[in-house]
């Protein structure tokens, strides 16, 4: 494939492993019967915005100018919903622990040829490596955060609180085009052979992997297209600080270690998480600082 024809994107993919790690203790997890060496406690999480950040308020309608606003409590405090933080941390843990990529087994796309759409013979699920199609065993993220599979369910042992800010200030509204290619766009979402002059599709390819946005040092300038695709948002300024608590119950030390590794990228400096919308433009780059509140006799590095 000619280098000039390769599609460039603000995101890339972490390749899927052919191996999925499944803990041997998965069938012994319980909310009521503690592990002999199980630990329970709390983590204080401090989130610092390294670039402006925007998390849409899903409970409010856009204002009369069609501008979306940041999540805010009725008394006016800005906050990041617990589900946003939990989902992002879980995704990092899935990648770090050789977890299983889960997709809707019914999801299927079609290839457009002229005015006609011809369905691919394979579903998205069919394009996963074999180990990722096995849903009988649990990976580490499912053991810690829980799962729902058909009629089978496991309650998670980690609860995230909303993260509130006392210093956040709004930036002026900015207009951006927030649309992005969907999984049906096979040149990106299917792993390609750059030495081949033909794109692989869902008929003959494998999923590219976990999508991650490129980390930017600062936000980009406003990018607009048309009134139908543009969105006006009101982000919060760089330097906004949010805090929340994470409660964990009956985790094995190795599970707590995995959770702390996902929060701190295994204690690696200069690594950042991403939250909210407009990540392709550099928004939502955040730093996590953790403090193990309990057990009081252990440091994060111990786990």
GROMACS .gro file of C-alpha atoms in nm:
model
  303
    1UNK     CA    1   0.000   0.000   0.000
    2UNK     CA    2   0.146   0.335  -0.100
    3UNK     CA    3   0.241   0.544   0.206
    4UNK     CA    4   0.062   0.846   0.062
    5UNK     CA    5  -0.265   0.652   0.057
    6UNK     CA    6  -0.252   0.553   0.424
    7UNK     CA    7  -0.535   0.721   0.615
    8UNK     CA    8  -0.410   0.940   0.898
    9UNK     CA    9  -0.614   0.974   1.215
   10UNK     CA   10  -0.603   1.138   1.561
   11UNK     CA   11  -0.632   0.793   1.714
   12UNK     CA   12  -0.453   0.461   1.690
   13UNK     CA   13  -0.509   0.110   1.819
   14UNK     CA   14  -0.348  -0.109   2.083
   15UNK     CA   15  -0.334  -0.449   1.910
   16UNK     CA   16  -0.539  -0.735   2.053
   17UNK     CA   17  -0.344  -1.018   2.209
   18UNK     CA   18  -0.415  -1.374   2.099
   19UNK     CA   19  -0.405  -1.456   2.471
   20UNK     CA   20  -0.660  -1.349   2.733
   21UNK     CA   21  -0.569  -1.373   3.101
   22UNK     CA   22  -0.841  -1.543   3.308
   23UNK     CA   23  -0.786  -1.553   3.688
   24UNK     CA   24  -0.805  -1.895   3.852
   25UNK     CA   25  -1.003  -1.753   4.146
   26UNK     CA   26  -1.292  -1.620   3.935
   27UNK     CA   27  -1.535  -1.889   4.054
   28UNK     CA   28  -1.464  -1.805   4.422
   29UNK     CA   29  -1.553  -1.435   4.410
   30UNK     CA   30  -1.823  -1.336   4.658
   31UNK     CA   31  -1.971  -1.025   4.814
   32UNK     CA   32  -2.045  -1.214   5.136
   33UNK     CA   33  -1.768  -1.470   5.183
   34UNK     CA   34  -1.434  -1.289   5.214
   35UNK     CA   35  -1.108  -1.415   5.071
   36UNK     CA   36  -0.864  -1.518   5.342
   37UNK     CA   37  -0.626  -1.243   5.230
   38UNK     CA   38  -0.892  -1.012   5.088
   39UNK     CA   39  -0.860  -0.637   5.147
   40UNK     CA   40  -1.121  -0.362   5.166
   41UNK     CA   41  -1.076   0.011   5.186
   42UNK     CA   42  -1.080   0.342   5.001
   43UNK     CA   43  -0.867   0.531   4.751
   44UNK     CA   44  -0.862   0.910   4.724
   45UNK     CA   45  -0.838   1.007   4.357
   46UNK     CA   46  -0.727   1.353   4.247
   47UNK     CA   47  -0.784   1.441   3.881
   48UNK     CA   48  -0.595   1.738   3.736
   49UNK     CA   49  -0.683   1.868   3.390
   50UNK     CA   50  -0.360   1.908   3.191
   51UNK     CA   51  -0.559   2.056   2.900
   52UNK     CA   52  -0.911   2.205   2.893
   53UNK     CA   53  -1.172   1.938   2.959
   54UNK     CA   54  -1.535   1.887   2.862
   55UNK     CA   55  -1.780   1.630   3.000
   56UNK     CA   56  -2.131   1.700   2.879
   57UNK     CA   57  -2.415   1.746   3.126
   58UNK     CA   58  -2.649   1.468   3.018
   59UNK     CA   59  -2.927   1.586   3.249
   60UNK     CA   60  -2.959   1.933   3.097
   61UNK     CA   61  -3.081   2.052   2.761
   62UNK     CA   62  -2.850   2.270   2.554
   63UNK     CA   63  -2.899   2.640   2.624
   64UNK     CA   64  -3.093   2.869   2.390
   65UNK     CA   65  -2.783   2.912   2.172
   66UNK     CA   66  -2.742   2.536   2.130
   67UNK     CA   67  -2.428   2.533   2.348
   68UNK     CA   68  -2.351   2.223   2.551
   69UNK     CA   69  -2.240   2.275   2.910
   70UNK     CA   70  -2.022   2.080   3.156
   71UNK     CA   71  -2.181   1.843   3.411
   72UNK     CA   72  -2.301   2.047   3.706
   73UNK     CA   73  -2.495   1.980   4.026
   74UNK     CA   74  -2.815   2.176   4.103
   75UNK     CA   75  -2.612   2.394   4.342
   76UNK     CA   76  -2.363   2.483   4.067
   77UNK     CA   77  -2.064   2.253   4.135
   78UNK     CA   78  -1.885   2.109   3.833
   79UNK     CA   79  -1.829   1.734   3.847
   80UNK     CA   80  -1.721   1.433   3.642
   81UNK     CA   81  -1.974   1.147   3.667
   82UNK     CA   82  -1.850   0.830   3.834
   83UNK     CA   83  -1.944   0.625   3.529
   84UNK     CA   84  -1.710   0.829   3.307
   85UNK     CA   85  -1.412   0.769   3.536
   86UNK     CA   86  -1.494   0.403   3.598
   87UNK     CA   87  -1.536   0.324   3.228
   88UNK     CA   88  -1.205   0.486   3.136
   89UNK     CA   89  -1.013   0.313   3.415
   90UNK     CA   90  -1.170  -0.021   3.330
   91UNK     CA   91  -1.062   0.014   2.968
   92UNK     CA   92  -0.702   0.084   3.074
   93UNK     CA   93  -0.708  -0.218   3.305
   94UNK     CA   94  -0.845  -0.439   3.025
   95UNK     CA   95  -0.554  -0.340   2.802
   96UNK     CA   96  -0.287  -0.373   3.071
   97UNK     CA   97  -0.407  -0.713   3.195
   98UNK     CA   98  -0.453  -0.885   2.857
   99UNK     CA   99  -0.829  -0.857   2.894
  100UNK     CA  100  -1.102  -0.963   2.657
  101UNK     CA  101  -1.251  -0.718   2.409
  102UNK     CA  102  -1.627  -0.744   2.432
  103UNK     CA  103  -1.844  -0.651   2.135
  104UNK     CA  104  -2.209  -0.696   2.051
  105UNK     CA  105  -2.231  -1.040   1.889
  106UNK     CA  106  -2.518  -0.914   1.671
  107UNK     CA  107  -2.326  -0.615   1.531
  108UNK     CA  108  -2.276  -0.646   1.157
  109UNK     CA  109  -2.188  -0.393   0.888
  110UNK     CA  110  -2.233  -0.358   0.515
  111UNK     CA  111  -2.004  -0.249   0.235
  112UNK     CA  112  -2.139   0.026   0.012
  113UNK     CA  113  -2.097  -0.025  -0.361
  114UNK     CA  114  -2.255   0.264  -0.544
  115UNK     CA  115  -2.610   0.301  -0.416
  116UNK     CA  116  -2.616  -0.059  -0.288
  117UNK     CA  117  -2.518  -0.191   0.056
  118UNK     CA  118  -2.389  -0.548   0.063
  119UNK     CA  119  -2.368  -0.700   0.416
  120UNK     CA  120  -2.033  -0.848   0.516
  121UNK     CA  121  -2.050  -1.221   0.581
  122UNK     CA  122  -1.873  -1.180   0.914
  123UNK     CA  123  -1.998  -0.994   1.219
  124UNK     CA  124  -1.770  -0.773   1.430
  125UNK     CA  125  -1.753  -1.057   1.684
  126UNK     CA  126  -1.629  -1.296   1.414
  127UNK     CA  127  -1.327  -1.070   1.356
  128UNK     CA  128  -1.199  -1.109   1.713
  129UNK     CA  129  -0.912  -1.348   1.795
  130UNK     CA  130  -1.041  -1.684   1.921
  131UNK     CA  131  -0.959  -1.616   2.288
  132UNK     CA  132  -1.173  -1.301   2.281
  133UNK     CA  133  -1.476  -1.493   2.151
  134UNK     CA  134  -1.478  -1.723   2.457
  135UNK     CA  135  -1.731  -1.571   2.695
  136UNK     CA  136  -1.745  -1.861   2.942
  137UNK     CA  137  -1.445  -1.752   3.152
  138UNK     CA  138  -1.391  -1.414   3.319
  139UNK     CA  139  -1.095  -1.184   3.260
  140UNK     CA  140  -0.942  -0.971   3.537
  141UNK     CA  141  -1.151  -0.662   3.463
  142UNK     CA  142  -1.473  -0.864   3.480
  143UNK     CA  143  -1.363  -1.013   3.812
  144UNK     CA  144  -1.300  -0.667   3.962
  145UNK     CA  145  -1.569  -0.452   3.800
  146UNK     CA  146  -1.836  -0.718   3.750
  147UNK     CA  147  -2.027  -0.821   3.440
  148UNK     CA  148  -2.368  -0.910   3.300
  149UNK     CA  149  -2.381  -1.198   3.050
  150UNK     CA  150  -2.726  -1.314   2.946
  151UNK     CA  151  -2.875  -1.435   3.276
  152UNK     CA  152  -2.538  -1.462   3.448
  153UNK     CA  153  -2.428  -1.165   3.658
  154UNK     CA  154  -2.143  -1.074   3.892
  155UNK     CA  155  -2.156  -0.761   4.104
  156UNK     CA  156  -1.844  -0.547   4.098
  157UNK     CA  157  -1.630  -0.498   4.408
  158UNK     CA  158  -1.516  -0.145   4.319
  159UNK     CA  159  -1.738   0.164   4.344
  160UNK     CA  160  -1.640   0.504   4.206
  161UNK     CA  161  -1.784   0.829   4.339
  162UNK     CA  162  -1.853   1.144   4.137
  163UNK     CA  163  -1.546   1.371   4.115
  164UNK     CA  164  -1.624   1.729   4.223
  165UNK     CA  165  -1.421   2.045   4.165
  166UNK     CA  166  -1.379   2.352   4.385
  167UNK     CA  167  -1.160   2.555   4.149
  168UNK     CA  168  -1.295   2.486   3.797
  169UNK     CA  169  -1.364   2.784   3.571
  170UNK     CA  170  -1.532   2.785   3.232
  171UNK     CA  171  -1.355   2.879   2.911
  172UNK     CA  172  -1.535   3.071   2.636
  173UNK     CA  173  -1.758   2.846   2.421
  174UNK     CA  174  -1.581   2.680   2.129
  175UNK     CA  175  -1.724   2.529   1.811
  176UNK     CA  176  -1.584   2.191   1.704
  177UNK     CA  177  -1.670   1.907   1.469
  178UNK     CA  178  -1.697   1.613   1.708
  179UNK     CA  179  -1.805   1.342   1.463
  180UNK     CA  180  -1.561   1.057   1.401
  181UNK     CA  181  -1.545   0.740   1.190
  182UNK     CA  182  -1.752   0.452   1.323
  183UNK     CA  183  -1.656   0.086   1.346
  184UNK     CA  184  -1.812   0.032   1.004
  185UNK     CA  185  -1.514   0.224   0.857
  186UNK     CA  186  -1.305  -0.090   0.795
  187UNK     CA  187  -0.987   0.082   0.660
  188UNK     CA  188  -0.922   0.192   1.019
  189UNK     CA  189  -1.104  -0.060   1.238
  190UNK     CA  190  -0.971  -0.367   1.054
  191UNK     CA  191  -0.599  -0.437   1.080
  192UNK     CA  192  -0.436  -0.360   0.744
  193UNK     CA  193  -0.129  -0.492   0.568
  194UNK     CA  194   0.067  -0.187   0.453
  195UNK     CA  195   0.245  -0.399   0.192
  196UNK     CA  196  -0.082  -0.483   0.022
  197UNK     CA  197  -0.256  -0.250  -0.220
  198UNK     CA  198  -0.603  -0.371  -0.117
  199UNK     CA  199  -0.785  -0.297   0.208
  200UNK     CA  200  -0.891  -0.591   0.423
  201UNK     CA  201  -1.257  -0.583   0.531
  202UNK     CA  202  -1.481  -0.758   0.782
  203UNK     CA  203  -1.492  -1.047   0.535
  204UNK     CA  204  -1.122  -1.131   0.563
  205UNK     CA  205  -0.967  -0.925   0.843
  206UNK     CA  206  -0.918  -0.895   1.219
  207UNK     CA  207  -1.012  -0.601   1.441
  208UNK     CA  208  -0.734  -0.345   1.484
  209UNK     CA  209  -0.764  -0.344   1.862
  210UNK     CA  210  -0.842  -0.101   2.144
  211UNK     CA  211  -0.887   0.256   2.015
  212UNK     CA  212  -0.680   0.519   2.195
  213UNK     CA  213  -0.646   0.888   2.107
  214UNK     CA  214  -0.307   1.049   2.055
  215UNK     CA  215  -0.197   1.250   2.359
  216UNK     CA  216  -0.144   1.617   2.275
  217UNK     CA  217   0.053   1.872   2.473
  218UNK     CA  218  -0.219   2.133   2.428
  219UNK     CA  219  -0.557   2.180   2.266
  220UNK     CA  220  -0.589   2.243   1.893
  221UNK     CA  221  -0.750   2.549   1.742
  222UNK     CA  222  -1.122   2.546   1.666
  223UNK     CA  223  -1.215   2.315   1.379
  224UNK     CA  224  -1.552   2.351   1.210
  225UNK     CA  225  -1.730   2.199   0.913
  226UNK     CA  226  -2.102   2.267   0.874
  227UNK     CA  227  -2.388   2.367   1.101
  228UNK     CA  228  -2.513   2.007   1.081
  229UNK     CA  229  -2.189   1.858   1.213
  230UNK     CA  230  -2.054   2.132   1.440
  231UNK     CA  231  -2.108   2.132   1.815
  232UNK     CA  232  -2.054   2.426   2.050
  233UNK     CA  233  -1.921   2.327   2.392
  234UNK     CA  234  -1.819   2.516   2.705
  235UNK     CA  235  -1.509   2.340   2.842
  236UNK     CA  236  -1.342   2.396   3.177
  237UNK     CA  237  -0.997   2.552   3.194
  238UNK     CA  238  -0.669   2.370   3.218
  239UNK     CA  239  -0.573   2.326   3.585
  240UNK     CA  240  -0.922   2.230   3.701
  241UNK     CA  241  -0.895   1.981   3.987
  242UNK     CA  242  -1.153   1.715   4.075
  243UNK     CA  243  -1.152   1.474   4.369
  244UNK     CA  244  -1.346   1.159   4.445
  245UNK     CA  245  -1.325   0.838   4.646
  246UNK     CA  246  -1.302   0.484   4.516
  247UNK     CA  247  -1.428   0.217   4.755
  248UNK     CA  248  -1.317  -0.143   4.712
  249UNK     CA  249  -1.443  -0.455   4.889
  250UNK     CA  250  -1.289  -0.800   4.929
  251UNK     CA  251  -1.023  -0.759   4.660
  252UNK     CA  252  -0.725  -0.989   4.650
  253UNK     CA  253  -0.396  -0.797   4.685
  254UNK     CA  254  -0.316  -0.870   4.318
  255UNK     CA  255  -0.655  -0.725   4.215
  256UNK     CA  256  -0.595  -0.408   4.417
  257UNK     CA  257  -0.250  -0.389   4.260
  258UNK     CA  258  -0.405  -0.414   3.914
  259UNK     CA  259  -0.654  -0.136   3.995
  260UNK     CA  260  -0.376   0.091   4.125
  261UNK     CA  261  -0.166   0.010   3.817
  262UNK     CA  262  -0.453   0.111   3.590
  263UNK     CA  263  -0.491   0.441   3.779
  264UNK     CA  264  -0.117   0.522   3.776
  265UNK     CA  265   0.000   0.331   3.464
  266UNK     CA  266   0.199   0.109   3.699
  267UNK     CA  267   0.348   0.412   3.873
  268UNK     CA  268   0.496   0.539   3.546
  269UNK     CA  269   0.555   0.917   3.538
  270UNK     CA  270   0.435   1.139   3.253
  271UNK     CA  271   0.151   0.909   3.156
  272UNK     CA  272  -0.198   1.059   3.134
  273UNK     CA  273  -0.560   0.949   3.116
  274UNK     CA  274  -0.825   1.096   2.887
  275UNK     CA  275  -1.178   1.194   2.985
  276UNK     CA  276  -1.474   1.353   2.815
  277UNK     CA  277  -1.534   1.473   2.461
  278UNK     CA  278  -1.313   1.644   2.200
  279UNK     CA  279  -1.014   1.420   2.270
  280UNK     CA  280  -0.898   1.441   1.904
  281UNK     CA  281  -0.846   1.815   1.960
  282UNK     CA  282  -0.639   1.769   2.276
  283UNK     CA  283  -0.918   1.816   2.530
  284UNK     CA  284  -0.956   1.590   2.833
  285UNK     CA  285  -0.592   1.507   2.902
  286UNK     CA  286  -0.582   1.446   3.279
  287UNK     CA  287  -0.340   1.334   3.547
  288UNK     CA  288  -0.449   1.093   3.822
  289UNK     CA  289  -0.291   1.109   4.168
  290UNK     CA  290  -0.392   0.838   4.413
  291UNK     CA  291  -0.372   0.813   4.790
  292UNK     CA  292  -0.453   0.485   4.963
  293UNK     CA  293  -0.674   0.595   5.252
  294UNK     CA  294  -0.716   0.244   5.390
  295UNK     CA  295  -0.563   0.009   5.478
  296UNK     CA  296  -0.357   0.274   5.655
  297UNK     CA  297  -0.055   0.049   5.712
  298UNK     CA  298   0.020  -0.002   5.340
  299UNK     CA  299   0.141   0.222   5.058
  300UNK     CA  300   0.023   0.198   4.697
  301UNK     CA  301   0.363   0.065   4.588
  302UNK     CA  302   0.318  -0.234   4.821
  303UNK     CA  303   0.036  -0.367   4.602
   0.00000   0.00000   0.00000
